Short mmCIF file of C-alpha atoms in Angstrom, two decimals:
data_model
loop_
_atom_site.label_atom_id
_atom_site.label_comp_id
_atom_site.label_asym_id
_atom_site.label_seq_id
_atom_site.Cartn_x
_atom_site.Cartn_y
_atom_site.Cartn_z
CA UNK A 88 0.00 0.00 0.00
CA UNK A 89 1.26 3.46 -0.88
CA UNK A 90 1.06 5.74 2.13
CA UNK A 91 2.27 9.02 0.64
CA UNK A 92 2.36 9.93 -3.02
CA UNK A 93 3.41 13.17 -4.73
CA UNK A 94 2.27 13.63 -8.33
CA UNK A 95 4.04 16.46 -10.19
CA UNK A 96 3.89 18.75 -7.17
CA UNK A 97 5.23 22.29 -7.54
CA UNK A 98 5.21 25.04 -4.96
CA UNK A 99 6.31 28.65 -5.28
CA UNK A 100 6.14 31.22 -2.51
CA UNK A 101 4.91 34.72 -3.34
CA UNK A 102 7.81 36.93 -4.31
CA UNK A 103 10.29 34.06 -4.68
CA UNK A 104 12.46 33.92 -7.77
CA UNK A 105 12.11 30.19 -8.32
CA UNK A 106 9.91 27.31 -7.30
CA UNK A 107 10.55 26.00 -3.79
CA UNK A 108 9.63 22.57 -5.12
CA UNK A 109 9.82 21.75 -8.82
CA UNK A 110 7.60 19.04 -10.31
CA UNK A 111 8.11 16.53 -7.51
CA UNK A 112 6.90 12.95 -7.96
CA UNK A 113 7.62 10.10 -5.58
CA UNK A 114 5.85 7.47 -3.52
CA UNK A 115 6.41 6.12 -0.02
CA UNK A 116 5.04 2.71 0.94
CA UNK A 117 3.28 2.09 4.22
CA UNK A 118 5.70 1.25 7.01
CA UNK A 119 8.74 2.82 5.37
CA UNK A 120 11.10 5.14 7.21
CA UNK A 121 12.08 7.74 4.65
CA UNK A 122 14.54 10.49 5.51
CA UNK A 123 14.57 13.67 3.45
CA UNK A 124 18.08 15.07 3.22
CA UNK A 125 19.26 18.35 1.76
CA UNK A 126 20.89 21.69 2.51
CA UNK A 127 19.03 24.67 4.01
CA UNK A 128 16.54 26.11 1.56
CA UNK A 129 16.33 22.97 -0.57
CA UNK A 130 12.60 22.68 0.06
CA UNK A 131 12.56 19.80 2.54
CA UNK A 132 10.40 21.55 5.14
CA UNK A 133 8.07 22.73 2.39
CA UNK A 134 7.72 19.13 1.23
CA UNK A 135 6.69 18.05 4.71
CA UNK A 136 4.19 20.86 5.19
CA UNK A 137 2.47 19.99 1.93
CA UNK A 138 1.52 16.65 3.47
CA UNK A 139 -0.44 18.05 6.43
CA UNK A 140 -1.65 20.99 4.37
CA UNK A 141 0.12 23.70 6.30
CA UNK A 142 1.00 24.62 2.71
CA UNK A 143 -1.01 23.99 -0.44
CA UNK A 144 0.73 23.09 -3.73
CA UNK A 145 0.45 25.40 -6.74
CA UNK A 146 0.14 22.41 -9.04
CA UNK A 147 0.12 18.63 -8.77
CA UNK A 148 -1.49 16.38 -6.18
CA UNK A 149 -0.57 14.89 -2.83
CA UNK A 150 -2.23 11.59 -1.95
CA UNK A 151 -2.39 9.86 1.41
CA UNK A 152 -3.38 6.20 1.08
CA UNK A 153 -4.70 6.94 -2.41
CA UNK A 154 -6.87 9.87 -1.33
CA UNK A 155 -6.25 13.36 -2.69
CA UNK A 156 -5.76 15.47 0.45
CA UNK A 157 -7.14 18.57 -1.21
CA UNK A 158 -10.59 17.05 -1.37
CA UNK A 159 -10.30 15.36 2.04
CA UNK A 160 -11.39 17.12 5.24
CA UNK A 161 -8.53 19.32 6.49
CA UNK A 162 -8.91 18.37 10.16
CA UNK A 163 -9.05 14.67 9.27
CA UNK A 164 -5.84 14.96 7.22
CA UNK A 165 -4.09 16.54 10.19
CA UNK A 166 -5.38 13.97 12.70
CA UNK A 167 -4.03 11.19 10.48
CA UNK A 168 -0.56 12.74 10.46
CA UNK A 169 1.59 13.29 13.54
CA UNK A 170 3.80 16.36 13.32
CA UNK A 171 7.00 16.89 15.28
CA UNK A 172 9.28 19.90 14.71
CA UNK A 173 12.66 21.07 15.90
CA UNK A 174 11.22 23.92 17.98
CA UNK A 175 8.90 21.32 19.56
CA UNK A 176 6.06 23.81 20.02
CA UNK A 177 4.68 22.49 23.31
CA UNK A 178 1.99 24.68 24.86
CA UNK A 179 3.84 26.39 27.73
CA UNK A 180 0.64 27.09 29.70
CA UNK A 181 -0.38 23.43 29.84
CA UNK A 182 1.14 20.63 31.89
CA UNK A 183 2.91 17.73 30.20
CA UNK A 184 -0.19 15.60 30.69
CA UNK A 185 -2.45 18.25 29.15
CA UNK A 186 -0.07 18.69 26.22
CA UNK A 187 -0.05 14.98 25.44
CA UNK A 188 -3.84 14.88 25.74
CA UNK A 189 -4.38 17.79 23.32
CA UNK A 190 -5.98 15.85 20.49
CA UNK A 191 -7.88 13.32 22.65
CA UNK A 192 -9.41 16.31 24.44
CA UNK A 193 -10.34 17.95 21.13
CA UNK A 194 -12.01 14.67 20.23
CA UNK A 195 -13.83 14.71 23.61
CA UNK A 196 -12.64 11.31 24.81
CA UNK A 197 -13.88 10.48 28.30
CA UNK A 198 -11.61 11.29 31.21
CA UNK A 199 -10.53 7.77 32.10
CA UNK A 200 -9.58 6.99 28.53
CA UNK A 201 -7.55 10.20 28.19
CA UNK A 202 -5.80 9.46 31.48
CA UNK A 203 -4.90 5.92 30.44
CA UNK A 204 -3.71 7.00 26.99
CA UNK A 205 -1.57 9.82 28.42
CA UNK A 206 0.17 7.43 30.83
CA UNK A 207 0.69 4.88 28.08
CA UNK A 208 2.21 7.47 25.72
CA UNK A 209 4.51 8.96 28.33
CA UNK A 210 5.81 5.50 29.18
CA UNK A 211 6.28 4.78 25.49
CA UNK A 212 8.62 7.76 25.14
CA UNK A 213 10.44 6.91 28.36
CA UNK A 214 8.95 9.43 30.79
CA UNK A 215 7.46 8.17 34.06
CA UNK A 216 3.89 9.59 34.12
CA UNK A 217 3.77 10.04 37.90
CA UNK A 218 6.90 12.13 37.78
CA UNK A 219 6.27 14.24 34.69
CA UNK A 220 2.53 14.55 34.09
CA UNK A 221 1.98 17.52 36.40
CA UNK A 222 5.04 19.48 35.33
CA UNK A 223 5.16 22.33 32.86
CA UNK A 224 7.27 22.25 29.67
CA UNK A 225 9.71 24.86 30.99
CA UNK A 226 10.67 22.44 33.77
CA UNK A 227 11.94 19.82 31.32
CA UNK A 228 15.22 19.55 29.39
CA UNK A 229 15.23 19.90 25.61
CA UNK A 230 15.44 16.16 25.11
CA UNK A 231 12.57 15.50 27.52
CA UNK A 232 10.47 18.18 25.83
CA UNK A 233 11.00 16.54 22.47
CA UNK A 234 9.91 13.20 23.97
CA UNK A 235 6.70 14.93 25.03
CA UNK A 236 6.37 16.40 21.53
CA UNK A 237 6.64 12.90 20.13
CA UNK A 238 4.09 11.50 22.60
CA UNK A 239 1.69 14.32 21.75
CA UNK A 240 2.00 13.62 18.03
CA UNK A 241 1.34 9.90 18.61
CA UNK A 242 -1.75 10.48 20.76
CA UNK A 243 -4.49 9.36 18.39
CA UNK A 244 -2.33 6.82 16.61
CA UNK A 245 -1.71 8.56 13.26
CA UNK A 246 -0.56 6.26 10.48
CA UNK A 247 1.97 8.76 9.20
CA UNK A 248 4.58 10.61 11.24
CA UNK A 249 6.05 13.82 9.83
CA UNK A 250 9.21 14.96 11.59
CA UNK A 251 11.10 18.14 10.77
CA UNK A 252 14.63 17.99 12.21
CA UNK A 253 13.19 16.95 15.57
CA UNK A 254 16.60 16.29 17.13
CA UNK A 255 18.36 19.24 15.49
CA UNK A 256 18.67 21.30 18.67
CA UNK A 257 19.73 18.46 21.00
CA UNK A 258 23.21 17.53 22.18
CA UNK A 259 24.76 14.59 20.34
CA UNK A 260 24.38 12.08 23.19
CA UNK A 261 20.68 12.80 23.67
CA UNK A 262 20.23 12.83 19.90
CA UNK A 263 21.84 9.39 19.51
CA UNK A 264 19.66 7.97 22.25
CA UNK A 265 16.47 9.37 20.76
CA UNK A 266 17.47 8.20 17.27
CA UNK A 267 17.78 4.60 18.51
CA UNK A 268 14.49 4.84 20.40
CA UNK A 269 12.77 6.22 17.33
CA UNK A 270 13.95 3.26 15.27
CA UNK A 271 12.56 0.89 17.91
CA UNK A 272 9.29 2.79 17.88
CA UNK A 273 9.15 2.53 14.10
CA UNK A 274 9.81 -1.21 14.23
CA UNK A 275 7.17 -1.79 16.88
CA UNK A 276 4.40 0.39 15.44
CA UNK A 277 4.95 -0.11 11.71
CA UNK A 278 3.99 3.51 11.08
CA UNK A 279 5.19 5.39 8.02
CA UNK A 280 7.85 7.97 8.86
CA UNK A 281 8.96 10.95 6.84
CA UNK A 282 11.91 12.51 8.62
CA UNK A 283 13.56 15.72 7.43
CA UNK A 284 17.19 16.40 8.31
CA UNK A 285 20.24 18.19 6.97
CA UNK A 286 22.56 15.78 8.79
CA UNK A 287 23.75 13.06 6.42
CA UNK A 288 24.75 10.69 9.26
CA UNK A 289 21.25 10.94 10.74
CA UNK A 290 19.62 10.52 7.33
CA UNK A 291 21.57 7.35 6.53
CA UNK A 292 21.28 5.89 10.02
CA UNK A 293 17.50 6.26 10.27
CA UNK A 294 16.23 5.98 6.73
CA UNK A 295 15.27 2.73 5.06
CA UNK A 296 15.36 5.01 2.03
CA UNK A 297 16.85 8.47 1.70
CA UNK A 298 15.33 11.17 -0.48
CA UNK A 299 17.98 13.70 -1.39
CA UNK A 300 16.68 17.12 -2.32
CA UNK A 301 18.57 20.04 -3.85
CA UNK A 302 17.15 23.25 -5.24
CA UNK A 303 13.61 21.95 -4.98
CA UNK A 304 14.28 18.84 -7.06
CA UNK A 305 14.85 15.19 -6.16
CA UNK A 306 18.47 14.34 -6.79
CA UNK A 307 18.35 10.73 -5.64
CA UNK A 308 15.85 8.53 -3.79
CA UNK A 309 17.25 5.18 -2.78
CA UNK A 310 18.48 3.01 0.07
CA UNK A 311 21.53 4.29 1.98
CA UNK A 312 23.65 1.40 0.63
CA UNK A 313 22.75 2.15 -2.99
CA UNK A 314 23.44 5.85 -2.54
CA UNK A 315 26.83 5.23 -0.99
CA UNK A 316 27.70 2.66 -3.71
CA UNK A 317 26.78 4.90 -6.60
CA UNK A 318 26.02 8.48 -5.64
CA UNK A 319 23.96 10.11 -8.36
CA UNK A 320 25.59 13.43 -9.12
CA UNK A 321 28.12 15.92 -8.00
CA UNK A 322 25.95 17.11 -5.13
CA UNK A 323 25.30 13.67 -3.61
CA UNK A 324 28.93 12.70 -4.15
CA UNK A 325 30.12 15.77 -2.27
CA UNK A 326 27.72 14.92 0.57
CA UNK A 327 29.02 11.36 0.79
CA UNK A 328 32.62 12.52 0.48
CA UNK A 329 32.10 14.99 3.32
CA UNK A 330 30.73 12.21 5.51
CA UNK A 331 33.65 9.90 4.64
CA UNK A 332 36.08 12.72 5.36
CA UNK A 333 34.57 13.04 8.82
CA UNK A 334 34.91 9.29 9.33
CA UNK A 335 38.62 9.45 8.49
CA UNK A 336 39.06 12.37 10.85
CA UNK A 337 37.73 10.31 13.74
CA UNK A 338 39.62 7.17 12.79
CA UNK A 339 42.85 9.08 13.09
CA UNK A 340 42.16 9.39 16.82
CA UNK A 341 40.98 5.84 17.50
CA UNK B 32 -0.23 68.29 61.74
CA UNK B 33 -0.82 64.71 62.88
CA UNK B 34 -3.37 66.09 65.29
CA UNK B 35 -5.26 67.70 62.42
CA UNK B 36 -5.15 64.51 60.37
CA UNK B 37 -6.38 62.51 63.32
CA UNK B 38 -9.08 65.08 63.92
CA UNK B 39 -10.17 64.82 60.27
CA UNK B 40 -10.55 61.05 60.42
CA UNK B 41 -12.38 61.30 63.78
CA UNK B 42 -14.94 63.79 62.50
CA UNK B 43 -15.17 63.19 58.74
CA UNK B 44 -14.50 59.50 58.23
CA UNK B 45 -17.81 59.13 56.41
CA UNK B 46 -16.90 61.84 53.96
CA UNK B 47 -13.54 60.21 53.33
CA UNK B 48 -15.03 56.74 52.70
CA UNK B 49 -17.61 58.36 50.41
CA UNK B 50 -14.88 60.00 48.36
CA UNK B 51 -12.86 56.81 48.34
CA UNK B 52 -15.89 54.87 47.06
CA UNK B 53 -16.53 57.45 44.33
CA UNK B 54 -12.87 57.30 43.34
CA UNK B 55 -12.86 53.51 43.12
CA UNK B 56 -16.17 53.54 41.28
CA UNK B 57 -15.14 55.87 38.48
CA UNK B 58 -11.80 54.07 38.19
CA UNK B 59 -13.39 50.63 37.91
CA UNK B 60 -15.93 51.90 35.41
CA UNK B 61 -13.22 53.45 33.24
CA UNK B 62 -11.04 50.32 33.45
CA UNK B 63 -13.91 48.02 32.53
CA UNK B 64 -14.91 50.12 29.52
CA UNK B 65 -11.29 50.48 28.40
CA UNK B 66 -10.75 46.71 28.64
CA UNK B 67 -13.98 45.99 26.79
CA UNK B 68 -12.85 48.28 23.96
CA UNK B 69 -9.11 47.72 23.85
CA UNK B 70 -8.85 43.93 24.14
CA UNK B 71 -11.19 43.21 21.20
CA UNK B 72 -9.53 46.04 19.25
CA UNK B 73 -6.16 44.45 19.94
CA UNK B 74 -7.44 41.09 18.73
CA UNK B 75 -8.65 42.74 15.52
CA UNK B 76 -5.28 44.44 15.06
CA UNK B 77 -3.42 41.15 15.47
CA UNK B 78 -5.78 39.45 13.03
CA UNK B 79 -6.02 42.10 10.36
CA UNK B 80 -2.63 43.64 9.80
CA UNK B 81 -4.16 46.62 7.96
CA UNK B 82 -6.02 47.84 11.05
CA UNK B 83 -2.96 47.85 13.25
CA UNK B 84 -1.24 50.99 11.96
CA UNK B 85 -4.28 53.32 12.05
CA UNK B 86 -5.68 52.06 15.38
CA UNK B 87 -2.47 52.00 17.40
CA UNK B 88 -1.45 55.30 15.80
CA UNK B 89 -4.70 56.99 16.74
CA UNK B 90 -4.59 55.93 20.37
CA UNK B 91 -0.86 56.53 20.56
CA UNK B 92 -1.49 60.13 19.50
CA UNK B 93 -4.33 60.53 22.02
CA UNK B 94 -2.04 59.31 24.74
CA UNK B 95 0.28 62.27 24.22
CA UNK B 96 -2.49 64.71 25.22
CA UNK B 97 -2.19 65.39 28.97
CA UNK B 98 -4.99 63.88 31.04
CA UNK B 99 -5.95 67.24 32.52
CA UNK B 100 -6.36 68.64 29.00
CA UNK B 101 -8.59 65.72 28.02
CA UNK B 102 -10.70 66.27 31.11
CA UNK B 103 -11.17 69.94 30.37
CA UNK B 104 -11.71 69.39 26.64
CA UNK B 105 -14.55 67.03 27.55
CA UNK B 106 -16.31 69.77 29.53
CA UNK B 107 -18.13 71.49 26.67
CA UNK B 108 -19.10 68.18 25.10
CA UNK B 109 -20.24 66.10 28.05
CA UNK B 110 -20.63 68.66 30.79
CA UNK B 111 -19.60 67.85 34.35
CA UNK B 112 -19.92 64.75 36.53
CA UNK B 113 -18.90 61.13 36.40
CA UNK B 114 -19.59 60.47 32.71
CA UNK B 115 -17.10 62.92 31.16
CA UNK B 116 -14.52 61.92 33.74
CA UNK B 117 -14.98 58.26 32.83
CA UNK B 118 -14.66 59.07 29.11
CA UNK B 119 -11.42 60.94 29.67
CA UNK B 120 -10.03 58.12 31.81
CA UNK B 121 -11.03 55.54 29.19
CA UNK B 122 -9.13 57.47 26.52
CA UNK B 123 -6.17 57.43 28.84
CA UNK B 124 -6.42 53.70 29.56
CA UNK B 125 -7.05 52.32 26.08
CA UNK B 126 -3.52 52.75 24.64
CA UNK B 127 -1.60 50.60 27.15
CA UNK B 128 -4.20 47.82 27.01
CA UNK B 129 -4.41 47.93 23.20
CA UNK B 130 -0.64 47.98 22.66
CA UNK B 131 -0.06 45.16 25.13
CA UNK B 132 -2.85 43.03 23.68
CA UNK B 133 -1.33 43.35 20.20
CA UNK B 134 2.20 42.74 21.46
CA UNK B 135 1.06 39.77 23.55
CA UNK B 136 -0.76 38.12 20.67
CA UNK B 137 2.18 38.69 18.36
CA UNK B 138 4.66 37.29 20.87
CA UNK B 139 3.13 33.81 20.77
CA UNK B 140 5.84 31.71 19.08
CA UNK B 141 5.03 30.68 15.50
CA UNK B 142 5.99 27.00 16.08
CA UNK B 143 3.41 26.77 18.88
CA UNK B 144 0.66 28.05 16.59
CA UNK B 145 1.88 25.83 13.78
CA UNK B 146 1.79 22.63 15.83
CA UNK B 147 -1.65 23.61 17.13
CA UNK B 148 -2.87 23.81 13.53
CA UNK B 149 -1.04 20.62 12.59
CA UNK B 150 -2.91 18.77 15.35
CA UNK B 151 -6.18 19.70 13.72
CA UNK B 152 -7.20 22.65 15.89
CA UNK B 153 -9.53 24.97 14.05
CA UNK B 154 -8.80 28.68 13.83
CA UNK B 155 -11.26 29.48 16.63
CA UNK B 156 -9.81 26.78 18.89
CA UNK B 157 -6.27 28.04 18.30
CA UNK B 158 -7.34 31.51 19.45
CA UNK B 159 -9.30 30.30 22.46
CA UNK B 160 -6.99 27.60 23.73
CA UNK B 161 -3.57 28.80 22.71
CA UNK B 162 -3.15 32.31 21.41
CA UNK B 163 -5.24 34.32 23.87
CA UNK B 164 -4.12 32.41 26.97
CA UNK B 165 -0.48 32.88 25.97
CA UNK B 166 -1.05 36.60 25.39
CA UNK B 167 -2.68 36.87 28.83
CA UNK B 168 0.44 37.86 30.83
CA UNK B 169 1.01 40.86 28.58
CA UNK B 170 -2.67 41.79 28.48
CA UNK B 171 -2.71 41.72 32.29
CA UNK B 172 0.41 43.88 32.39
CA UNK B 173 -1.35 46.39 30.11
CA UNK B 174 -4.40 46.40 32.37
CA UNK B 175 -2.18 46.99 35.36
CA UNK B 176 -0.50 50.00 33.74
CA UNK B 177 -3.91 51.33 32.75
CA UNK B 178 -5.42 50.79 36.22
CA UNK B 179 -2.60 52.55 38.02
CA UNK B 180 -2.79 55.45 35.57
CA UNK B 181 -6.57 55.66 35.98
CA UNK B 182 -6.43 55.71 39.77
CA UNK B 183 -3.84 58.49 39.72
CA UNK B 184 -5.62 60.55 37.07
CA UNK B 185 -9.04 60.11 38.64
CA UNK B 186 -7.85 62.59 41.26
CA UNK B 187 -7.93 65.23 38.53
CA UNK B 188 -11.50 64.28 37.69
CA UNK B 189 -12.67 66.14 40.79
CA UNK B 190 -11.92 69.32 38.80
CA UNK B 191 -14.95 68.58 36.61
CA UNK B 192 -17.19 67.53 39.43
CA UNK B 193 -16.73 63.78 39.36
CA UNK B 194 -15.98 63.59 43.07
CA UNK B 195 -13.40 61.17 44.43
CA UNK B 196 -10.31 61.77 46.52
CA UNK B 197 -9.30 64.61 44.23
CA UNK B 198 -11.88 66.77 45.99
CA UNK B 199 -9.81 66.63 49.15
CA UNK B 200 -6.71 67.66 47.26
CA UNK B 201 -8.36 70.58 45.51
CA UNK B 202 -10.03 71.72 48.73
CA UNK B 203 -6.64 71.51 50.42
CA UNK B 204 -5.08 73.66 47.71
CA UNK B 205 -7.90 76.19 47.88
CA UNK B 206 -7.84 76.53 51.69
CA UNK B 207 -4.07 76.13 52.16
CA UNK B 208 -4.85 73.11 54.35
CA UNK B 209 -1.77 70.88 54.28
CA UNK B 210 -3.55 68.19 56.30
CA UNK B 211 -6.26 67.76 53.64
CA UNK B 212 -3.59 67.74 50.90
CA UNK B 213 -1.68 65.03 52.72
CA UNK B 214 -4.77 62.90 53.35
CA UNK B 215 -5.97 63.26 49.75
CA UNK B 216 -2.58 62.76 48.12
CA UNK B 217 -1.64 59.94 50.48
CA UNK B 218 -4.93 58.12 49.90
CA UNK B 219 -4.54 58.31 46.10
CA UNK B 220 -0.95 57.10 46.33
CA UNK B 221 -1.92 54.18 48.58
CA UNK B 222 -4.82 53.26 46.29
CA UNK B 223 -2.45 53.27 43.29
CA UNK B 224 0.01 51.03 45.08
CA UNK B 225 -2.76 48.69 46.19
CA UNK B 226 -4.02 48.46 42.59
CA UNK B 227 -0.56 47.43 41.45
CA UNK B 228 -0.33 44.79 44.17
CA UNK B 229 -3.77 43.42 43.29
CA UNK B 230 -2.71 42.92 39.69
CA UNK B 231 0.48 41.20 40.80
CA UNK B 232 -1.62 38.78 42.86
CA UNK B 233 -3.97 38.20 39.95
CA UNK B 234 -1.00 37.45 37.72
CA UNK B 235 0.36 34.90 40.23
CA UNK B 236 -3.06 33.31 40.65
CA UNK B 237 -4.01 33.06 36.99
CA UNK B 238 -0.65 32.34 35.42
CA UNK B 239 0.76 29.61 37.56
CA UNK B 240 2.81 28.14 34.70
CA UNK B 241 5.02 31.23 34.58
CA UNK B 242 6.06 30.90 38.18
CA UNK B 243 7.12 27.26 38.41
#
């Protein structure tokens, strides 16, 4: 089953000299973990926001499980996609428990069910409910806040997870830990992940396939092994070379 | 001096409480009207960018006019009494509430609003549950500034027959009675301070998340 499909999607922002995304077509199967890799301004965040309709394309279609999202109900599209961003965007005036319960509350679940789901989600992301539920976001570290962001996005079990550099602002130890946990979560839930990053190591570590974007166009979309074996063009080659260079730098010290 | 002040409170306590009540009354009235005008106006300004310039500009300009001038300018239009005093005080109080409402609404971080939308909140829900509550601290701060200004300026309102503690001050000036001046001025100052403290308490009570 195809979870996400782009058909000739283009997007231009008012006043911009060129298209942010240029005639993009690709498909992601259900259960895949796709990372979107590219430099700043390559259009990767735009690509993500077209899927939950924070942006609308100028031409082309985006389909989720075969359904054109433009004709689907906007709120339904957003409930079916979990959204996690680098700035996290927790509601500072709500406790951790209230943040995680945002969507269940919008859906008017009964109290006991919300309570049970909140506890379950917090445990899933490695936060003890009794300890954290009553706290406010400002009382948590960046890594803990992002765990809450993830729990909140998972609340009503969306089939698709959209993540925009979620670990970009975290220290490397916390990032590594969360990356491994995310892979476990992906394995256990079988959800479809679309994960945007500008970090090639992160893209190749997490992605079952990597979509490389440059200047609003797809440069290569393949498994990490295939990309490393035969990088498509100058741009991908320079990315891979830069990563190898870093590897050699570290080896010199080991 | 202290003897005279003591004497005043012994003989004229009723008059003093009457003036205090009138002072509080006109202040509360002005604050309520100002809030009812300025908060919705601020919401409109934050929503429709085109309104912001003209509205904030207009009230910004009005703010420059001294409160005594506003009070006296109102005389020919509204006559004397509580109503013109309240109008003048409202004009005085709208700018800080309006500016702070706009600033508060604009200070809500874009990622917070974006994730709210991405979770399927509708526009109205985003305003009710996220944007307005997060603008609250600044709106409250604007109300506090306005309230303190109103309480202080309401003393001037006695000049146009609105009563209040200003009467004591003006009588004191007219009769060269330092004791009345001190009682009037001191009462207004204390009331101002108390207003500030009340808003601080309200802030602590309503906005617990800020103080954890």
